[in-house]
Short mmCIF file of C-alpha atoms and ligand atoms in Angstrom, two decimals:
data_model
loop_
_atom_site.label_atom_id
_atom_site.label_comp_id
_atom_site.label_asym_id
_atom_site.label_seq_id
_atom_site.Cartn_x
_atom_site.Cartn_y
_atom_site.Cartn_z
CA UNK G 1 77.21 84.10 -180.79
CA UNK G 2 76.90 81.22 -182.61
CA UNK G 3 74.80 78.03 -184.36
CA UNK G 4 72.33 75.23 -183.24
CA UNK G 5 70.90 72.20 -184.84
CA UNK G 6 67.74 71.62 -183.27
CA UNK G 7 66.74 67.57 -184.14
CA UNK G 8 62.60 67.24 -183.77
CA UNK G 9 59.65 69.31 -184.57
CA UNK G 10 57.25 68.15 -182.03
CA UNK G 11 55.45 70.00 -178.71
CA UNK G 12 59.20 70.20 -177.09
CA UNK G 13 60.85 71.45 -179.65
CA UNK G 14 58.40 74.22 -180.52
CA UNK G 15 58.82 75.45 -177.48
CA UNK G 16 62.61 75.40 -177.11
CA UNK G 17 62.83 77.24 -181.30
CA UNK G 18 60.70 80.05 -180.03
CA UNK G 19 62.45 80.75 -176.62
CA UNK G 20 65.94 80.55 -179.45
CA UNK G 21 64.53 83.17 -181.48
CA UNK G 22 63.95 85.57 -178.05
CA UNK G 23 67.52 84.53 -176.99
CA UNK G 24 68.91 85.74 -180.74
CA UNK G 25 71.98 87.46 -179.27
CA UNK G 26 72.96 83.61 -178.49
CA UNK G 27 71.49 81.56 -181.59
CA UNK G 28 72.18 83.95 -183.94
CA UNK G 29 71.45 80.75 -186.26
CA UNK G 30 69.35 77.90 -186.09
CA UNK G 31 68.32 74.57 -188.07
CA UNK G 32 65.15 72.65 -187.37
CA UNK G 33 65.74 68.73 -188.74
CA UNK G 34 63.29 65.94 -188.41
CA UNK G 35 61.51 63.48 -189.98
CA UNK G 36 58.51 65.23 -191.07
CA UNK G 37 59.79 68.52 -192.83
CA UNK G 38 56.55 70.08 -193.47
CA UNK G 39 56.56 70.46 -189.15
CA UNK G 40 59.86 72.54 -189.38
CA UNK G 41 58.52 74.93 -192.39
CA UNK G 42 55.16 75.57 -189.65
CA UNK G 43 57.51 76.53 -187.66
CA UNK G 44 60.18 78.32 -189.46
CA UNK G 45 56.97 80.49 -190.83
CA UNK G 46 55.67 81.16 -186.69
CA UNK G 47 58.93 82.67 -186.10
CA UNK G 48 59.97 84.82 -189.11
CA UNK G 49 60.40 88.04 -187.92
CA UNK G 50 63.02 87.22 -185.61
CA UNK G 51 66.47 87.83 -185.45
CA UNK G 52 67.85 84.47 -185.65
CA UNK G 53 67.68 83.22 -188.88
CA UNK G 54 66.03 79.83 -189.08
CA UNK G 55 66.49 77.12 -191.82
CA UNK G 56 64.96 73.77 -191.96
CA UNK G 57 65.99 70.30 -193.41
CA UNK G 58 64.34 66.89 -193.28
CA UNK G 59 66.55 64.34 -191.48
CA UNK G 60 65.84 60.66 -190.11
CA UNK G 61 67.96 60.64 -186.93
CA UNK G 62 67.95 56.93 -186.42
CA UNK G 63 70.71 57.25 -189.10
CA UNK G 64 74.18 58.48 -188.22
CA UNK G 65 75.58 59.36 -191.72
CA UNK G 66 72.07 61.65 -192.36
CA UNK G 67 72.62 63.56 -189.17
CA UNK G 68 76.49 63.86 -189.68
CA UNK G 69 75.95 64.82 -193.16
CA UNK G 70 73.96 67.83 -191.62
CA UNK G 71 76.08 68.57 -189.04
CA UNK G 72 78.83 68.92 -191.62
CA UNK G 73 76.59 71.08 -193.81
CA UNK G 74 75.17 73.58 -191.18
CA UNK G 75 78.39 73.42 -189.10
CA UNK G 76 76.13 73.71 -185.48
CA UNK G 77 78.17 74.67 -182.17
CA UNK G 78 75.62 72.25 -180.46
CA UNK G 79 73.02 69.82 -181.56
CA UNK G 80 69.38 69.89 -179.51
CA UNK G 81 68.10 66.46 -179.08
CA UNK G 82 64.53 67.00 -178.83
CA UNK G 83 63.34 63.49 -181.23
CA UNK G 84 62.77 60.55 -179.34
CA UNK G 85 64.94 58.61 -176.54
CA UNK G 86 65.31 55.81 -179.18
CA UNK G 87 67.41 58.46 -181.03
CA UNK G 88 69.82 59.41 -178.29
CA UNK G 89 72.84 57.04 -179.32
CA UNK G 90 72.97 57.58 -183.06
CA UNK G 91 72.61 61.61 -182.37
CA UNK G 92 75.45 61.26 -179.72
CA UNK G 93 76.99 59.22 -182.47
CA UNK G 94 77.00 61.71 -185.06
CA UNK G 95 77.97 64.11 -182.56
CA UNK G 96 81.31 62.42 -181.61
CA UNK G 97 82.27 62.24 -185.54
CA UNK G 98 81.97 65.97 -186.01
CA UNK G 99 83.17 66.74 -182.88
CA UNK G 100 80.12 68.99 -181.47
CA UNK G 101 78.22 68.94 -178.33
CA UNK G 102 75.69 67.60 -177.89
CA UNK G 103 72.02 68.00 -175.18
CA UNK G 104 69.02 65.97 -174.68
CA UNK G 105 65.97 66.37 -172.30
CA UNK G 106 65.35 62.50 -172.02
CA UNK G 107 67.71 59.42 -171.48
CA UNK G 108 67.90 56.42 -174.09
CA UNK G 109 65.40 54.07 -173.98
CA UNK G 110 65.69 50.72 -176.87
CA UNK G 111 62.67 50.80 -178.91
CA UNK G 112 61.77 47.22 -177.99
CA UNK G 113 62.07 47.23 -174.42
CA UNK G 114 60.49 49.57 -172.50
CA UNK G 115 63.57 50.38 -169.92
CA UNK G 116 65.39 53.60 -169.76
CA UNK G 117 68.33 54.16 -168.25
CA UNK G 118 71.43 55.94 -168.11
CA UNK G 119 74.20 53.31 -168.91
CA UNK G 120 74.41 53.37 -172.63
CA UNK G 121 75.01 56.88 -172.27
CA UNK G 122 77.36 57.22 -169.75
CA UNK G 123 79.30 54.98 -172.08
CA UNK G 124 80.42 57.78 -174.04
CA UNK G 125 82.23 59.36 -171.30
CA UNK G 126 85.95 58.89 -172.71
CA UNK G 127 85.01 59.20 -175.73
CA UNK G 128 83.50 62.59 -175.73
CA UNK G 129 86.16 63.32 -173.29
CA UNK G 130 88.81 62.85 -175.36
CA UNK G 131 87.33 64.54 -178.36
CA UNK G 132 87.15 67.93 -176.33
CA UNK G 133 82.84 68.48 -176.48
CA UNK G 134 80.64 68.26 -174.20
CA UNK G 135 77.25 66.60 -173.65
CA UNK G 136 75.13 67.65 -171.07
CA UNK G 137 71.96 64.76 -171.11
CA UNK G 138 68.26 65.40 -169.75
CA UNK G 139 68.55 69.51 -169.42
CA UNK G 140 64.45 69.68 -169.47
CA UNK G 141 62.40 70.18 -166.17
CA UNK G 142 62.32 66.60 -164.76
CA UNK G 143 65.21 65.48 -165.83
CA UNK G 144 66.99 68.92 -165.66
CA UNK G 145 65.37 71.81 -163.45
CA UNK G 146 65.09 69.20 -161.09
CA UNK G 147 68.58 68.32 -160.88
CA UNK G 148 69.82 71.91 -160.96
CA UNK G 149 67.51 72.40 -158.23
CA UNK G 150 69.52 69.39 -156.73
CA UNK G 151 72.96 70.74 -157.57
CA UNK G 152 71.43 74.33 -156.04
CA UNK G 153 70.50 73.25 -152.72
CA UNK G 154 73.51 71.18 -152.07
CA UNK G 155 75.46 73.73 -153.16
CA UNK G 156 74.15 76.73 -150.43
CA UNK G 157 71.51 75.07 -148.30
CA UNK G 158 72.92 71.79 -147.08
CA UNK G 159 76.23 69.73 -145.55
CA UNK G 160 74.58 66.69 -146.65
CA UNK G 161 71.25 65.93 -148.35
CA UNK G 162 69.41 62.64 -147.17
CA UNK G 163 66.01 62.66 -147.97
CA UNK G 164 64.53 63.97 -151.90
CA UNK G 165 61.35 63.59 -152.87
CA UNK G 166 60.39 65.51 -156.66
CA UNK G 167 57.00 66.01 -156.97
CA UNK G 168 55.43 66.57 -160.52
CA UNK G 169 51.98 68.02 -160.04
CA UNK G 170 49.87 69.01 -163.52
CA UNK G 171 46.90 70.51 -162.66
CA UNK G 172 45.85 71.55 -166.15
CA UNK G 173 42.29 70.23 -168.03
CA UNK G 174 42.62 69.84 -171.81
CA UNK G 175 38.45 68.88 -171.73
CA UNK G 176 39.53 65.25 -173.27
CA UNK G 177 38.83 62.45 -170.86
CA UNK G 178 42.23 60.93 -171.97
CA UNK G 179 45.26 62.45 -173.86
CA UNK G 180 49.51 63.30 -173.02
CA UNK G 181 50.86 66.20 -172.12
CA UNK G 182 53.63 65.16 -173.89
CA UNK G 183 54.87 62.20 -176.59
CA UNK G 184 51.82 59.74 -175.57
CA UNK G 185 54.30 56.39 -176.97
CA UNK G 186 57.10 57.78 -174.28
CA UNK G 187 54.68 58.74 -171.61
CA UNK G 188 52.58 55.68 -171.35
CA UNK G 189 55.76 53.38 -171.19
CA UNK G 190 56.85 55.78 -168.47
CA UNK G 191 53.90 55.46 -166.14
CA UNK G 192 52.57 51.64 -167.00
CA UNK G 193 56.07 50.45 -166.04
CA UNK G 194 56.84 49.58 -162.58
CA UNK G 195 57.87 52.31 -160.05
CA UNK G 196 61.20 52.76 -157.74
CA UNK G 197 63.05 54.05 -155.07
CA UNK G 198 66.02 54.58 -154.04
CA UNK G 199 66.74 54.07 -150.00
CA UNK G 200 69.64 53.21 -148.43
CA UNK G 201 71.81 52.11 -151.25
CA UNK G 202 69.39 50.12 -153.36
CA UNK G 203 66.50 50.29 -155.73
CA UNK G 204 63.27 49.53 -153.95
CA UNK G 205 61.13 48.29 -156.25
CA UNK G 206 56.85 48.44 -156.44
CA UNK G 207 53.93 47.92 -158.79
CA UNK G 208 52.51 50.55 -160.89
CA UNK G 209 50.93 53.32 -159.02
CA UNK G 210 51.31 51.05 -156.08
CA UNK G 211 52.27 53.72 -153.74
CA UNK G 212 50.02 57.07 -153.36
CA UNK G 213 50.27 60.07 -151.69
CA UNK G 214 47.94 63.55 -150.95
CA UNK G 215 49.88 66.67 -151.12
CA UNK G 216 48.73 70.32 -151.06
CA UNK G 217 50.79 72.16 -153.41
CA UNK G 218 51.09 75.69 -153.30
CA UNK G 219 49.14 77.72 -155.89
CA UNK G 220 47.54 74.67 -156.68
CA UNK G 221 46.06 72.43 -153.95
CA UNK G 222 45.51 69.14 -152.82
CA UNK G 223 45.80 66.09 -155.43
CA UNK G 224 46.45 63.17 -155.44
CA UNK G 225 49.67 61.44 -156.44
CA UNK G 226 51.63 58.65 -157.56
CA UNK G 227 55.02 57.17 -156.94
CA UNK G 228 57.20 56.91 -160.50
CA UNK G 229 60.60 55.74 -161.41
CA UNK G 230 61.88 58.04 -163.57
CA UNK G 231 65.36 58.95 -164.95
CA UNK G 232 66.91 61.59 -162.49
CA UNK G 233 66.65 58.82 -159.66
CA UNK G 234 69.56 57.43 -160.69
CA UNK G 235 71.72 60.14 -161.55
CA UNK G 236 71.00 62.04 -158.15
CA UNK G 237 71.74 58.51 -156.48
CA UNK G 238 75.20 59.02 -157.43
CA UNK G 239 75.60 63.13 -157.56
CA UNK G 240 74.03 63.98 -154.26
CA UNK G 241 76.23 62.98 -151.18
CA UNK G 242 75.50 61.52 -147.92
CA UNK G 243 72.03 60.41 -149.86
CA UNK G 244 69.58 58.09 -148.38
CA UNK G 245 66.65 57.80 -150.23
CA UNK G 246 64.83 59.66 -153.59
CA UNK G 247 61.19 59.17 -154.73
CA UNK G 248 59.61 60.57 -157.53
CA UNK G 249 55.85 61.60 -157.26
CA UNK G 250 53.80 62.50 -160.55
CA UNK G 251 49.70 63.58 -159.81
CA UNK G 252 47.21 61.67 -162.34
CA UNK G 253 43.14 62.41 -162.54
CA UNK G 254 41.03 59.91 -161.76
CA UNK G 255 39.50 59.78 -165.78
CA UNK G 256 43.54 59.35 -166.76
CA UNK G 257 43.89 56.70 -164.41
CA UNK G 258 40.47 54.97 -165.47
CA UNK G 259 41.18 55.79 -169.05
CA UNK G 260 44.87 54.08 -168.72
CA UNK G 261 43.91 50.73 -166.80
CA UNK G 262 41.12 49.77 -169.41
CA UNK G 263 44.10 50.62 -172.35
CA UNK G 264 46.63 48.20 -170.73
CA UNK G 265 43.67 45.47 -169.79
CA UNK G 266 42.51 45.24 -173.50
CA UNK G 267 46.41 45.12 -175.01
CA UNK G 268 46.15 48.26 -176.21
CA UNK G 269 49.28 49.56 -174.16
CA UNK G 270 50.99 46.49 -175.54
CA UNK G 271 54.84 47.28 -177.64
CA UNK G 272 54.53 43.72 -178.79
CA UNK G 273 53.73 43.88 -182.26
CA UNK G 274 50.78 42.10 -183.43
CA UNK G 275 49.47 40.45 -187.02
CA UNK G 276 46.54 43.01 -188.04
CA UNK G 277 45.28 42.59 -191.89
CA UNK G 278 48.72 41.20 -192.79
CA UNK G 279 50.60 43.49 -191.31
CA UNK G 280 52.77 44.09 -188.29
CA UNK G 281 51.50 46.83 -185.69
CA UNK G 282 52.57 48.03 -181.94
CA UNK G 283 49.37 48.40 -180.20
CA UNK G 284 50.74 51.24 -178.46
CA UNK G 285 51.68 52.94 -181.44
CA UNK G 286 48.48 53.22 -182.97
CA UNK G 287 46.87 54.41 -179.69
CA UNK G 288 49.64 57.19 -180.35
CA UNK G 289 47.82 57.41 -183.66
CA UNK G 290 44.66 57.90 -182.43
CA UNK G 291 44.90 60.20 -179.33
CA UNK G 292 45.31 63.71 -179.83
CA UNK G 293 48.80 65.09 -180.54
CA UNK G 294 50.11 66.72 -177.42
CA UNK G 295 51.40 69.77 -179.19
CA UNK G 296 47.70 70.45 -180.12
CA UNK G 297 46.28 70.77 -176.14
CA UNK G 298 47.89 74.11 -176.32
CA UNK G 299 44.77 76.47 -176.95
CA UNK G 300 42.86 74.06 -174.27
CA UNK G 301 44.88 73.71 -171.40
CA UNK G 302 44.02 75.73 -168.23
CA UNK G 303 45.57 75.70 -165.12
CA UNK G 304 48.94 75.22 -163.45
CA UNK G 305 51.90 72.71 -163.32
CA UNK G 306 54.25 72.81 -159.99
CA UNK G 307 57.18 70.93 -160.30
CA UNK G 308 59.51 70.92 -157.58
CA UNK G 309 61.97 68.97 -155.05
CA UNK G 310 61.64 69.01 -151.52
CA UNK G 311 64.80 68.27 -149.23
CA UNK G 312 65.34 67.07 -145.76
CA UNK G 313 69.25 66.96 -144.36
CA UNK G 314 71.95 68.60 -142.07
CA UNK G 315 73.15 72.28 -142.34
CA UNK G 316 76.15 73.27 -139.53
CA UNK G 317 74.95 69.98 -137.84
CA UNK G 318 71.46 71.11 -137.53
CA UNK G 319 68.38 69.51 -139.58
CA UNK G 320 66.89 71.49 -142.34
CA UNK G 321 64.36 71.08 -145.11
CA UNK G 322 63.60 72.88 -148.27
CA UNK G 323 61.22 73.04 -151.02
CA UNK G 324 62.07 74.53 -154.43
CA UNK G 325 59.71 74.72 -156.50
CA UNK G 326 58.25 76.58 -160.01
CA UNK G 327 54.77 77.01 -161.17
CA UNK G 328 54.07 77.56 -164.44
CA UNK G 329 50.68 78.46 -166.55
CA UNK G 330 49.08 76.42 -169.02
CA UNK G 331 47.44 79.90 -170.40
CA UNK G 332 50.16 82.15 -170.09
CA UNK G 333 52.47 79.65 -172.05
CA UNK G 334 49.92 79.25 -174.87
CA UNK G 335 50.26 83.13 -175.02
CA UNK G 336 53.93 83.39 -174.80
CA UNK G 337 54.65 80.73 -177.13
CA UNK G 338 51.59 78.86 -178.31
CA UNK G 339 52.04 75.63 -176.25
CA UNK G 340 51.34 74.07 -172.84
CA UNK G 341 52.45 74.79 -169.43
CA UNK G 342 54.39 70.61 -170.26
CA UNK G 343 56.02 71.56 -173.43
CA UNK G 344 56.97 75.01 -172.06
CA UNK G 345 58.82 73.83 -168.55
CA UNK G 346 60.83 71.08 -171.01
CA UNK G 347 61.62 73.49 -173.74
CA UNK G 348 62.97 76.45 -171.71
CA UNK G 349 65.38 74.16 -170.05
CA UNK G 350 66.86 72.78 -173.15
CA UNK G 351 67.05 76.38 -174.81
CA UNK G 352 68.74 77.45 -171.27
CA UNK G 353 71.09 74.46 -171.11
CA UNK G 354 72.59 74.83 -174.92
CA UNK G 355 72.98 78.36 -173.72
CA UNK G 356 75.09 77.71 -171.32
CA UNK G 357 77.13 75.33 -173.42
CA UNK G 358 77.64 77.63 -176.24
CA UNK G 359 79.02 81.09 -174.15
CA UNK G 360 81.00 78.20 -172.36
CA UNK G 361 79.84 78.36 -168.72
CA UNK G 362 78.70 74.75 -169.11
CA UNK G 363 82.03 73.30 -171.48
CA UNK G 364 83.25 70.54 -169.79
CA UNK G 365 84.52 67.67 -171.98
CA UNK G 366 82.96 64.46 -171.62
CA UNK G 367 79.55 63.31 -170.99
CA UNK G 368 77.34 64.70 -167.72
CA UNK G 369 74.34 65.20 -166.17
CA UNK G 370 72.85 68.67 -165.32
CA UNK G 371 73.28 68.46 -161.44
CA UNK G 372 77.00 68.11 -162.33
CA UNK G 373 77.43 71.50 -163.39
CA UNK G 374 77.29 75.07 -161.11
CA UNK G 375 73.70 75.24 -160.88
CA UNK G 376 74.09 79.36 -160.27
CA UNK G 377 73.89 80.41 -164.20
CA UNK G 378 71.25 78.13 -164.43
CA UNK G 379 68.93 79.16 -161.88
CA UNK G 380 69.89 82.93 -162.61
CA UNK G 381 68.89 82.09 -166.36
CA UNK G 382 65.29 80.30 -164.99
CA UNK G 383 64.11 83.74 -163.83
CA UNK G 384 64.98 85.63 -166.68
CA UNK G 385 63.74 82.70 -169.51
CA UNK G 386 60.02 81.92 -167.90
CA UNK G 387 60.44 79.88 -165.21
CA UNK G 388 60.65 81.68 -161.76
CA UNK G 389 61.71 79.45 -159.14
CA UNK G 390 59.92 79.60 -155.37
CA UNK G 391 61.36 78.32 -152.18
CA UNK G 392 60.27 77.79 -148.91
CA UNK G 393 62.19 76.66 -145.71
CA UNK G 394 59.01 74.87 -143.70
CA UNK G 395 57.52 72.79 -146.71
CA UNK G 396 54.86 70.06 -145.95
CA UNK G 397 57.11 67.01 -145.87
CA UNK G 398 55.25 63.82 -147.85
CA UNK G 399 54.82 60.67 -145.39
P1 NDP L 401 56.76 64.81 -180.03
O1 NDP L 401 56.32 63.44 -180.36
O2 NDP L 401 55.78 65.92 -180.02
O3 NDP L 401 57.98 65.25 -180.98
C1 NDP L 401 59.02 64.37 -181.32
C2 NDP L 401 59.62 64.87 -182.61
O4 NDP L 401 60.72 64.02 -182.97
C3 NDP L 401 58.63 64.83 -183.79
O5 NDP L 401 58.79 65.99 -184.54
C4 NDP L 401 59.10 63.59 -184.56
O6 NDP L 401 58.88 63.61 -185.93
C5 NDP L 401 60.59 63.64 -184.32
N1 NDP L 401 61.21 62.34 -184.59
C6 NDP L 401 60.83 61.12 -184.09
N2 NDP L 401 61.60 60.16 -184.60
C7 NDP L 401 62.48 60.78 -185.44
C8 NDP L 401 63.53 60.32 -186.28
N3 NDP L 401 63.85 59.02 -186.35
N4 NDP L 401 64.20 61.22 -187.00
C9 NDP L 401 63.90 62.54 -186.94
N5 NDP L 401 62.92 63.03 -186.18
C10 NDP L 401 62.22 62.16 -185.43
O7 NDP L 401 57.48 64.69 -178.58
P2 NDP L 401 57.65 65.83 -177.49
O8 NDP L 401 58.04 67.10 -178.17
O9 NDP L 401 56.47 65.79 -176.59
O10 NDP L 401 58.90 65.26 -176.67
C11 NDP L 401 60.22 65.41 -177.17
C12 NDP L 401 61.21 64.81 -176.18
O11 NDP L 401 61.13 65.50 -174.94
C13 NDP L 401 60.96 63.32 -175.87
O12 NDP L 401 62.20 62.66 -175.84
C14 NDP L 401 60.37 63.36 -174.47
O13 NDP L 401 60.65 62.18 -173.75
C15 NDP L 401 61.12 64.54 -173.88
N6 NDP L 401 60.45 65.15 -172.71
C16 NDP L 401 61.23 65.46 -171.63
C17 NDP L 401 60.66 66.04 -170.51
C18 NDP L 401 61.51 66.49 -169.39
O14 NDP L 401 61.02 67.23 -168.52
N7 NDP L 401 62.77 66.16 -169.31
C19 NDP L 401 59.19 66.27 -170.42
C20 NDP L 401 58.49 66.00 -171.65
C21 NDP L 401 59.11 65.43 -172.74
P3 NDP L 401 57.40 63.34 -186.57
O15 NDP L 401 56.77 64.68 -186.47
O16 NDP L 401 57.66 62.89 -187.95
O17 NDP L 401 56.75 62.30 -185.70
#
């Protein structure tokens, strides 16, 4: 069917080449770009064998004319943000001058302050509108599964939705006593900031890991867990009606959360750069350094992830509640596609999403989020890609 330009060469992206190369029918071409080349030749050479015929290219995507150069070379139907949130803009950027669409599985964060949210993307609404392509931002599990999820139960299980709580439970062991599942620069910003809620119209705001929880997931069991802000809050805020309040749970081990408080006591979760030997560093940039890359846990991870939303609202003026819900394998991934159960639920996702763009289920000029779309391919597309979906109609509901 057509091309994509795949920016990034990290745990994510492996995930989301291989799951291309099943899907060949659809990406009958691909291009791997980042900033280390040598990490798009390892996995050009993985995949050969394939139908989809893979090429490779060195690119720094913090520079619009490189990436549109490429884009004008390789002529993609869709570029597949899977870099860094700090590249979002400039991608989108390039994106808009060649007039192709665009999909990311994280929203833009500025390098220097460690804040992400949507508004700097939602920016580009006209613009992309008016140039006829579409971008679909954060199509990984949470954002994306989560919000099609969202978009699902809205759509056949409820009048109105009021109550949303997402619940991110990793129950994997690596055998370090610290590491990321995923980006560790990205993820420790994430969960040393402050967490949030929305209830009733406005953010509630709290301190980090202020607010815990206990919940017994199924397939997995009890553990403990930790209230987050993260990006889909404030999408759903606006997408889901009759809304009154979202929270956004992530479990952490007790050696993470040890691990993590002694980092940020000592500076060393610090984006301030500092004078070391005459030169400039981020503290938290050579932990990145030193902790072990995230696409490497893959042969060590056992155990399961389940990632899921559970909803409370009104359904022909009765109250209902719902869980949705996939578990995934740490194992079974590293079999499938030689990564972990995190890379795996993020990379199907963004495969599925620029799927859906390119047959043109999911064409809709301008820029959205996932839960804005019909949810129905999606999900449909979940089952067949790796990541069966669960539901239940008499969940647990978390205090
Ligand atoms: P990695 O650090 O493993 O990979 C990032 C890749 O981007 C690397 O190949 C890196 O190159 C490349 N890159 C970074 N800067 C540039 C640049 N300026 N130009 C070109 N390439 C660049 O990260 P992950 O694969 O773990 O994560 C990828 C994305 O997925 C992140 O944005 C993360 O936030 C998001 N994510 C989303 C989730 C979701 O559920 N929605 C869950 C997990 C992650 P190099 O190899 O040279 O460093």
């Amino acid at each position: 069917m057509g091309k994509a330009l795949i920016i990034g060469a990290g745990g994510v992206a492996g995930v989301t080449v291989h799951k291309c190369c099943q899907n060949s029918e659809v990406f009958e071409e691909i291009m791997i770009a980042s900033r280390t080349k040598s990490k798009c030749d390892a996995l050009k050479e993985k995949l050969e064998g394939y139908k989809t015929k893979i090429h490779t290219a060195q690119v720094d995507a913090d520079n619009v004319s490189e990436i549109v150069k490429l884009i004008d070379l390789f002529k993609p139907d869709i570029v597949i943000n899977l870099s860094l949130p700090y590249q979002d803009l400039t991608i989108m950027e390039a994106c808009l001058l060649t007039r192709t669409h665009y999909l990311d599985t994280a929203n833009y964060e500025p390098l220097d302050t460690a804040k992400f949210e949507y508004k700097w993307q939602w920016e580009y609404r006209d613009k992309f509108k008016q140039a006829g392509i579409t971008a679909v931002l954060g199509s990984g599990f949470d954002p994306g599964v989560t919000g099609v999820f969202s978009a699902y139960a809205q759509k056949h299980h409820f009048d109105e939705i009021h109550y949303l709580d997402i619940l991110d439970a990793n129950a994997g062991d690596h055998g370090y006593p610290f590491a990321t599942n995923f980006n560790p620069e990205i993820n420790i910003r994430e969960v040393s900031a402050n967490g949030s809620y929305w209830e009733n119209g406005k953010w509630v705001e709290t301190q980090p890991m202020e607010i815990k929880r206990v919940y017994n997931f199924p397939q997995i069991g009890e553990e403990d867990m930790y209230l987050l802000h993260h990006e889909e809050l404030e999408s759903l805020a606006l997408n889901l009606k009759g809304i009154k309040r979202i929270r956004f749970f992530m479990t952490f081990g007790q050696s993470y959360l040890t691990h993590l408080t002694c980092l940020e006591n000592v500076g060393m979760t610090s984006i301030k750069p500092i004078d070391y030997n005459g030169m400039k560093i981020v503290p938290l940039q050579f932990l990145k350094a030193v902790l072990p890359d995230p696409a490497s846990l893959g042969p060590r991870t056992k155990g399961k992830t389940n990632i899921g939303c559970i909803f409370k609202g009104i359904k022909d003026g009765q109250e209902k509640t719902y869980y949705l819900y996939n578990v995934c394998d740490h194992e079974q991934c590293y079999t499938e596609v030689g990564s972990q159960a995190i890379s795996y639920t993020t990379g199907v996702p963004a495969m599925i999403g620029a799927m859906l763009v390119m047959d043109g289920t999911w064409q809709m000029p301008g820029v959205y989020n996932v839960e804005e779309f019909d949810p129905d391919p999606f999900m449909d597309a979940l089952n067949k890609w790796g990541l069966p979906w669960q539901e239940s109609f008499t969940p647990d509901m978390v205090e």
